[in-house]
Coordinates of C-alpha atoms and ligand atoms in Angstrom, one line a residue:
M1 CA 36.3 5.3 5.0
S2 CA 35.5 2.4 7.1
L3 CA 33.2 -0.5 6.0
V4 CA 32.7 -3.5 8.8
V5 CA 31.2 -6.8 8.5
L6 CA 29.4 -8.5 11.1
V7 CA 28.7 -12.3 10.8
G8 CA 27.6 -15.2 12.8
L9 CA 30.4 -17.8 13.4
Q10 CA 27.7 -20.8 14.1
W11 CA 24.2 -22.0 13.0
G12 CA 22.9 -18.8 13.4
D13 CA 21.3 -17.3 16.7
E14 CA 24.5 -16.6 18.0
G15 CA 23.2 -13.1 19.6
K16 CA 24.3 -10.9 16.5
G17 CA 21.4 -8.5 17.3
K18 CA 22.9 -7.5 20.5
V19 CA 26.5 -7.2 19.1
C20 CA 25.0 -5.1 15.8
H21 CA 23.1 -2.7 18.2
L22 CA 26.5 -2.0 19.8
L23 CA 28.2 -1.5 16.8
S24 CA 25.2 0.5 15.1
S25 CA 26.3 3.6 17.3
W26 CA 29.3 3.7 15.6
A27 CA 27.9 3.3 12.3
D28 CA 26.3 6.1 10.0
W29 CA 24.5 3.1 7.7
I30 CA 23.6 0.0 8.8
V31 CA 23.0 -2.5 5.7
R32 CA 21.7 -6.5 5.5
Y33 CA 23.1 -8.1 2.5
Q34 CA 21.5 -11.5 2.8
G35 CA 18.6 -13.6 3.7
G36 CA 15.1 -12.5 4.3
N37 CA 12.4 -12.9 7.2
N38 CA 13.9 -16.2 8.0
A39 CA 16.2 -14.0 10.5
G40 CA 15.3 -13.2 13.9
H41 CA 17.5 -10.4 15.3
T42 CA 16.3 -9.6 18.9
V43 CA 17.6 -6.1 20.4
V44 CA 16.7 -4.3 23.9
F45 CA 16.5 -1.1 23.2
D46 CA 15.5 1.7 25.9
D47 CA 14.4 -1.3 27.8
K48 CA 11.8 -2.6 25.1
K49 CA 12.6 -5.6 23.4
Y50 CA 12.2 -5.5 19.4
V51 CA 12.5 -8.6 17.2
L52 CA 13.2 -7.4 13.6
H53 CA 13.3 -10.2 10.9
L54 CA 14.0 -8.0 7.6
I55 CA 14.8 -4.2 8.5
P56 CA 18.2 -3.5 10.2
S57 CA 18.3 -3.1 13.7
G58 CA 20.0 0.1 13.2
I59 CA 16.8 1.5 12.6
L60 CA 16.1 1.7 16.3
Y61 CA 19.0 4.5 16.7
P62 CA 17.5 8.0 15.6
G63 CA 18.9 9.1 12.8
K64 CA 21.1 6.2 11.4
K65 CA 20.1 4.9 8.1
C66 CA 19.6 1.4 6.8
I67 CA 19.4 -0.4 3.7
I68 CA 18.0 -4.0 2.6
G69 CA 20.9 -4.7 -0.2
N70 CA 20.1 -6.6 -3.1
G71 CA 20.9 -10.0 -2.0
V72 CA 18.4 -10.0 0.6
V73 CA 14.9 -11.6 -0.7
V74 CA 12.0 -9.4 0.5
D75 CA 8.5 -10.8 1.4
P76 CA 6.8 -7.5 0.7
V77 CA 4.0 -8.6 2.6
A78 CA 6.2 -9.0 5.5
L79 CA 7.8 -5.8 5.0
V80 CA 5.0 -3.7 5.3
E81 CA 4.0 -5.8 8.7
E82 CA 7.6 -4.4 9.9
I83 CA 7.2 -0.9 8.7
D84 CA 3.8 -0.8 10.7
F85 CA 5.4 -2.6 13.7
L86 CA 7.9 0.2 13.8
R87 CA 5.7 3.2 13.0
K88 CA 3.0 2.2 15.9
R89 CA 6.3 2.3 18.1
K90 CA 6.9 5.8 16.8
I91 CA 10.1 5.1 15.0
K92 CA 10.4 7.1 12.1
I93 CA 11.2 5.6 8.6
T94 CA 10.8 8.0 6.2
D95 CA 14.4 8.9 4.6
R96 CA 15.6 6.5 6.7
L97 CA 15.2 3.1 5.1
Y98 CA 15.8 2.0 1.5
I99 CA 15.6 -0.9 -0.2
S100 CA 17.1 -2.2 -3.2
L101 CA 15.3 -2.2 -6.9
N102 CA 17.1 -5.5 -7.4
C103 CA 15.9 -7.3 -4.2
H104 CA 14.1 -10.7 -5.3
L105 CA 10.6 -10.9 -3.8
I106 CA 8.7 -13.7 -2.0
F107 CA 5.2 -14.7 -3.2
P108 CA 2.8 -16.8 -1.5
Y109 CA 3.9 -19.9 -4.4
H110 CA 7.3 -19.8 -2.7
K111 CA 5.9 -20.7 0.8
Y112 CA 4.0 -23.3 -0.8
M113 CA 7.2 -24.8 -2.3
D114 CA 8.8 -24.7 0.9
A115 CA 5.9 -26.0 2.7
F116 CA 5.4 -28.9 -0.2
R117 CA 9.6 -29.7 0.1
E118 CA 9.2 -29.9 4.0
K119 CA 6.5 -32.5 3.8
L120 CA 9.0 -34.8 1.8
K121 CA 11.4 -37.2 3.5
T122 CA 14.1 -34.9 2.1
K123 CA 12.9 -31.9 4.3
I124 CA 15.9 -29.9 5.8
G125 CA 13.7 -28.0 8.4
T126 CA 13.2 -24.7 6.8
T127 CA 11.5 -21.7 8.5
K128 CA 9.0 -22.1 5.8
R129 CA 9.3 -18.7 4.7
G130 CA 9.8 -19.4 1.2
I131 CA 13.4 -18.3 1.4
G132 CA 14.7 -21.2 -0.4
P133 CA 12.2 -21.2 -3.3
S134 CA 13.0 -17.3 -4.0
Y135 CA 16.6 -17.8 -4.3
G136 CA 15.9 -20.9 -6.4
D137 CA 13.8 -18.4 -9.1
K138 CA 16.6 -15.9 -8.7
F139 CA 19.1 -18.3 -9.8
A140 CA 17.2 -19.9 -12.2
R141 CA 16.5 -16.5 -13.9
V142 CA 12.7 -16.6 -13.7
G143 CA 12.6 -14.6 -10.3
I144 CA 10.7 -11.4 -9.9
R145 CA 12.6 -8.4 -8.4
M146 CA 11.5 -5.2 -6.8
V147 CA 12.2 -3.1 -10.1
D148 CA 10.0 -5.4 -11.9
Y149 CA 7.2 -5.4 -9.2
M150 CA 7.0 -1.7 -9.4
E151 CA 6.4 -1.8 -13.5
D152 CA 2.8 -2.6 -14.3
D153 CA 2.8 -4.6 -17.3
T154 CA 6.4 -6.2 -16.5
F155 CA 4.8 -7.6 -13.3
E156 CA 1.9 -8.9 -14.5
K157 CA 3.7 -11.0 -17.8
L158 CA 5.9 -12.8 -14.9
L159 CA 3.4 -13.3 -12.5
S160 CA 1.5 -14.9 -15.0
S161 CA 4.7 -17.1 -16.5
N162 CA 5.6 -18.0 -13.0
L163 CA 2.0 -19.1 -11.8
K164 CA 1.9 -21.4 -14.9
E165 CA 5.5 -23.0 -14.3
K166 CA 4.8 -23.5 -10.9
A167 CA 0.8 -24.6 -11.0
V168 CA 1.8 -28.2 -9.9
F169 CA 2.8 -27.1 -6.3
I170 CA 0.0 -24.3 -6.1
R171 CA -2.8 -26.3 -7.4
K172 CA -2.0 -28.6 -3.9
F173 CA -3.0 -25.2 -2.0
Q174 CA -5.3 -23.2 -4.0
S175 CA -6.0 -22.5 -7.9
P176 CA -3.4 -20.5 -9.7
E177 CA -6.0 -18.1 -10.8
S178 CA -7.3 -17.3 -7.2
L179 CA -3.5 -16.9 -6.2
K180 CA -3.3 -14.3 -8.8
K181 CA -6.2 -12.5 -7.8
Q182 CA -4.6 -12.7 -4.5
I183 CA -1.1 -11.7 -5.3
M184 CA -2.5 -8.7 -7.7
K185 CA -4.7 -7.6 -4.6
E186 CA -2.0 -7.6 -2.2
R187 CA 0.4 -5.6 -4.8
A188 CA -2.4 -2.7 -4.7
R189 CA -2.6 -2.6 -0.7
V190 CA 1.5 -3.2 -0.6
L191 CA 3.1 -1.2 -3.4
P192 CA 2.1 2.4 -2.3
R193 CA 3.6 1.4 1.0
I194 CA 7.0 0.3 -0.3
R195 CA 7.5 2.5 -3.6
N196 CA 9.0 5.3 -1.8
F197 CA 11.7 3.4 0.0
V198 CA 13.1 1.7 -3.0
A199 CA 16.5 3.0 -4.6
D200 CA 19.6 1.9 -6.1
T201 CA 21.1 1.4 -3.0
A202 CA 24.3 0.4 -4.9
L203 CA 24.8 3.8 -6.0
M204 CA 23.7 5.1 -2.8
L205 CA 26.4 3.0 -1.0
D206 CA 28.9 4.2 -3.5
S207 CA 28.6 7.4 -2.6
R208 CA 28.5 7.2 1.2
I209 CA 31.7 5.3 0.6
K210 CA 33.4 8.6 -1.1
K211 CA 31.9 10.8 1.6
K212 CA 33.8 8.5 4.2
R213 CA 30.9 7.4 6.1
N214 CA 31.1 4.4 8.4
I215 CA 29.0 1.6 7.0
L216 CA 28.0 -1.7 9.0
F217 CA 26.9 -4.6 7.1
E218 CA 24.8 -6.7 9.4
G219 CA 24.7 -10.4 8.4
A220 CA 21.6 -13.0 9.2
Q221 CA 21.9 -16.7 10.0
G222 CA 25.5 -18.1 10.4
A223 CA 28.7 -19.6 8.5
M224 CA 27.4 -23.1 9.3
L225 CA 24.1 -22.2 7.0
D226 CA 25.9 -20.4 4.5
C227 CA 24.9 -22.6 1.2
D228 CA 28.5 -22.9 0.0
F229 CA 30.3 -23.5 3.0
G230 CA 27.6 -24.6 5.7
T231 CA 26.6 -28.1 6.6
Y232 CA 24.8 -28.6 3.0
P233 CA 21.8 -29.5 2.4
F234 CA 20.7 -28.6 6.0
V235 CA 21.8 -24.6 5.0
T236 CA 19.7 -21.3 4.1
S237 CA 19.8 -20.7 0.4
S238 CA 22.2 -17.5 0.4
N239 CA 25.7 -16.5 1.6
P240 CA 26.1 -15.2 5.2
V241 CA 29.6 -15.1 5.0
S242 CA 31.6 -11.9 4.9
G243 CA 32.0 -12.7 1.3
G244 CA 28.0 -12.2 0.7
A245 CA 28.3 -8.2 1.7
C246 CA 29.9 -7.5 -1.5
T247 CA 27.5 -9.8 -4.2
G248 CA 24.6 -8.6 -1.6
C249 CA 25.1 -4.9 -1.6
G250 CA 27.2 -4.1 -4.9
V251 CA 30.1 -3.0 -2.6
P252 CA 33.8 -4.1 -4.0
P253 CA 35.7 -6.2 -1.5
V254 CA 38.7 -4.0 -1.2
M255 CA 36.6 -1.5 0.3
I256 CA 36.0 -3.6 3.7
N257 CA 38.3 -2.8 6.6
T258 CA 37.1 -5.3 9.5
V259 CA 35.1 -8.5 10.0
V260 CA 33.6 -8.7 13.4
G261 CA 32.5 -12.4 14.3
V262 CA 29.9 -13.1 16.9
T263 CA 30.0 -16.9 18.5
K264 CA 28.5 -18.2 21.6
A265 CA 30.3 -19.9 24.3
Y266 CA 28.7 -22.9 23.4
T267 CA 26.8 -23.9 20.5
T268 CA 23.1 -24.1 19.1
R269 CA 21.0 -24.5 16.0
V270 CA 17.5 -25.0 15.1
G271 CA 16.4 -27.2 12.3
L272 CA 17.5 -30.5 10.9
G273 CA 21.4 -31.6 10.0
P274 CA 24.6 -32.8 11.6
F275 CA 25.8 -31.2 14.9
P276 CA 28.6 -32.9 16.2
T277 CA 28.9 -31.8 19.6
E278 CA 24.9 -32.0 20.6
I279 CA 24.3 -32.5 24.3
K280 CA 21.3 -34.5 24.1
G281 CA 19.1 -35.8 27.3
A282 CA 18.1 -33.9 30.5
F283 CA 21.5 -31.8 30.6
G284 CA 21.4 -30.5 27.2
E285 CA 17.5 -29.6 27.7
S286 CA 18.6 -27.9 30.9
L287 CA 21.3 -25.9 29.2
R288 CA 19.3 -25.0 26.3
K289 CA 16.3 -23.4 29.4
K290 CA 19.2 -21.4 30.9
G291 CA 20.1 -19.7 27.6
D292 CA 18.2 -20.4 24.4
E293 CA 14.6 -21.2 25.0
Y294 CA 13.4 -20.7 21.3
G295 CA 14.3 -19.7 18.0
A296 CA 13.6 -16.1 17.4
T297 CA 11.7 -16.6 14.0
T298 CA 10.2 -20.0 14.3
G299 CA 9.6 -20.3 18.1
R300 CA 11.1 -24.1 17.4
P301 CA 13.2 -25.2 20.5
R302 CA 16.9 -24.8 20.0
R303 CA 19.2 -27.5 19.9
V304 CA 22.3 -27.3 22.3
G305 CA 25.7 -28.5 22.0
W306 CA 29.3 -27.9 23.7
L307 CA 31.6 -25.0 21.5
D308 CA 32.9 -26.8 18.4
I309 CA 36.6 -25.1 17.7
V310 CA 36.9 -27.6 14.4
Q311 CA 33.7 -25.8 13.5
L312 CA 34.7 -22.2 14.9
R313 CA 38.0 -22.2 13.3
M314 CA 36.5 -22.7 9.8
A315 CA 33.9 -19.9 10.1
I316 CA 36.6 -17.7 11.1
R317 CA 38.8 -18.4 8.4
I318 CA 36.3 -18.3 5.6
N319 CA 35.0 -15.0 7.3
G320 CA 38.4 -13.6 7.8
A321 CA 37.1 -12.3 11.0
T322 CA 39.6 -10.9 13.1
K323 CA 37.6 -9.7 15.8
V324 CA 35.3 -11.8 18.0
A325 CA 32.6 -11.4 20.0
L326 CA 31.6 -14.2 22.7
T327 CA 28.3 -14.2 23.5
K328 CA 26.3 -15.9 26.3
I329 CA 29.0 -16.8 28.6
D330 CA 26.5 -16.5 31.7
V331 CA 24.7 -19.8 30.5
L332 CA 27.8 -22.0 31.5
D333 CA 28.0 -20.3 35.3
E334 CA 26.9 -23.2 37.3
L335 CA 28.9 -25.8 35.7
K336 CA 31.4 -27.7 37.2
E337 CA 33.1 -28.7 34.2
I338 CA 33.1 -26.8 30.6
K339 CA 33.9 -29.2 27.4
I340 CA 35.2 -27.5 24.1
C341 CA 35.6 -30.0 21.0
T342 CA 39.3 -29.4 19.8
G343 CA 39.2 -32.3 17.1
Y344 CA 36.7 -34.9 15.7
K345 CA 37.8 -38.5 15.8
Y346 CA 37.3 -40.4 12.5
G347 CA 38.1 -44.0 12.0
S348 CA 41.3 -44.6 13.2
G349 CA 42.4 -40.6 12.5
L350 CA 41.9 -36.9 14.1
L351 CA 40.3 -34.2 12.0
R352 CA 41.3 -30.9 12.8
D353 CA 39.6 -29.2 10.0
F354 CA 35.8 -29.3 9.3
P355 CA 34.8 -31.8 6.9
Y356 CA 32.4 -31.3 4.0
S357 CA 31.1 -34.7 3.4
R358 CA 27.7 -35.4 5.1
K359 CA 28.8 -39.0 5.6
I360 CA 32.0 -38.1 7.8
L361 CA 30.1 -35.3 9.4
Q362 CA 27.6 -37.7 10.8
E363 CA 30.2 -40.3 12.2
V364 CA 32.8 -38.2 13.4
I365 CA 33.1 -38.4 17.4
P366 CA 34.0 -35.0 19.1
V367 CA 37.5 -34.9 21.2
Y368 CA 36.9 -32.8 24.0
E369 CA 39.1 -30.8 26.3
V370 CA 37.7 -30.6 29.9
L371 CA 38.4 -27.0 31.5
P372 CA 37.1 -26.4 35.3
G373 CA 34.1 -24.3 35.6
W374 CA 33.6 -21.0 37.2
C375 CA 30.7 -22.0 39.4
S376 CA 29.6 -18.4 40.0
G377 CA 27.8 -15.6 38.4
T378 CA 29.2 -13.5 35.7
R379 CA 26.4 -11.4 35.1
G380 CA 26.7 -8.0 36.1
I381 CA 30.2 -7.9 36.0
T382 CA 31.6 -5.4 33.8
S383 CA 35.7 -5.8 33.3
F384 CA 37.6 -8.6 32.0
G385 CA 39.6 -8.6 35.1
K386 CA 36.8 -9.2 37.6
L387 CA 35.7 -12.4 35.9
P388 CA 36.3 -15.3 37.9
A389 CA 39.8 -16.8 37.0
N390 CA 38.3 -19.9 35.3
A391 CA 36.2 -17.7 33.0
R392 CA 39.0 -15.8 32.0
R393 CA 41.0 -19.0 31.3
F394 CA 37.9 -20.2 29.3
V395 CA 38.1 -17.0 26.9
R396 CA 41.5 -17.1 26.6
R397 CA 41.7 -20.8 25.7
I398 CA 39.4 -20.2 23.0
E399 CA 41.5 -17.4 22.0
E400 CA 44.5 -19.4 21.6
L401 CA 42.5 -22.4 19.8
C402 CA 41.1 -20.1 17.1
G403 CA 44.1 -17.8 17.0
V404 CA 41.7 -14.9 17.1
K405 CA 41.5 -11.8 19.9
M406 CA 37.8 -11.3 21.7
I407 CA 36.8 -7.9 21.6
L408 CA 34.4 -8.4 23.9
I409 CA 31.8 -11.1 26.1
S410 CA 28.4 -10.5 26.6
M411 CA 26.4 -11.9 29.1
G412 CA 22.4 -10.7 28.4
R413 CA 20.7 -8.7 25.5
A414 CA 21.0 -5.4 27.5
K415 CA 23.5 -3.1 26.5
K416 CA 25.1 -2.8 29.9
E417 CA 25.5 -6.3 30.1
T418 CA 28.6 -6.3 28.2
I419 CA 32.6 -6.7 28.9
Y420 CA 34.5 -4.6 26.6
I421 CA 38.0 -6.6 26.3
E422 CA 39.2 -4.2 23.0
K423 CA 37.2 -0.9 23.6
K424 CA 38.6 0.8 20.1
F425 CA 38.0 -2.2 17.8
L426 CA 36.6 -0.4 14.8
P427 CA 38.2 1.6 12.5
N428 CA 38.2 5.5 12.7
D429 CA 36.5 5.1 16.3
Ligands
LIG1 P1 15.6 -21.3 5.3 O1 16.5 -20.1 5.7 O2 14.3 -20.8 6.0 O3 15.4 -21.8 3.8 O4 16.2 -22.5 6.5 C1 17.1 -23.2 6.1 C2 17.5 -23.4 7.8 O5 18.7 -22.4 8.1 C3 17.0 -24.2 8.4 O6 17.8 -24.7 9.4 C4 16.7 -23.1 9.7 O7 16.3 -23.4 10.8 C5 17.7 -22.0 9.3 N1 17.7 -20.7 9.6 C6 17.1 -19.9 8.8 N2 17.4 -18.7 9.4 C7 17.8 -18.5 10.7 C8 18.2 -17.6 11.6 O8 17.9 -16.6 11.8 N3 18.8 -18.4 12.8 C9 19.2 -19.6 13.0 N4 18.3 -20.4 11.9 C10 18.1 -20.2 10.8

């Protein structure tokens, strides 16, 4: 039995899509456990680029089976759009995609609430996909699950009470009566399209675990966007950390064998919130253009910074990541000097552990170690030994500072643009 969780170790957009794609060839089942269509996994498969938001990218591999677990929030309209997107590209979905009965759903009023809050001074720069309000309803126990959506009477009753409760928000956009009609019409259109995919996925996973299948849990976003451990309140409303895989799918923690973390060779984030190692000005802009034009979901420009070991060590610890994949090292190819943040100066002290205080995080001054750059192209190199000596030194220094081993280095979206350091890092591989 092998269960592997793949997580982002920064603020999302670490390049998990590609690593997930590499790991998917090992897995029999690929499972999403949190988030919703706020995620955007970019994958190159057979030289074609796909951006998937909700359905695990493992669906692109013929024969692999995919699950959207109970911890995911599903916008039924977005789900049908993604199903259509895949079908148009001749990707078979029937008997390969399963959606938990317990998923909470996203309705237009969640998006209205998200948009409304984003107009306030207290905005956090969300994707405006209704993610936070849907999870809010889940934990306030007024949410509507897939199982409720499938029952006419239950759904109508729950929808009416939600529309009543949220009328103040809804009226800013449309009348609750017209929204009810719209949602009922949408349901009539989308429910027949998704009904056959819905299942008790926790039960399915249990039987696959007993059959000793290889299962990959694909985290969305990243540790620093985790609602409990990230830079709160500038986080997402779920638990992207590896522990989320257990509650988000109904799988007991003892079953998990390995946690693989993904980090870029530098740091990025979209949206607002503290970012101690951010590089501002023309240099930051040129680095962003090289590696990270825009976020896959919102198209917003990414903020760029130096690799932050204080942050990374915390993410590795919280996730229990023992194997780490390093992505986008090529973005640093031309730099004469490369910085790594090894501590935060705060007042007269030096912090080595990531602080949770909003005030402290705004005030810390990163302390950098400066490494010599390699000033040559790394793209196309396929073995670690062939990397320039300074690039190898950079990788080894990160390992040393974080106490982990790198399993692979990636320098492009394509599968072949990968250096495997530890080839057999997956159980039963
Ligand atoms: P929400 O998830 O839409 O509520 O947005 C909350 C925060 O998480 C915002 O800063 C978003 O930009 C960020 N976020 C959500 N999903 C992703 C992602 O997949 N990659 C990177 N950032 C994300």
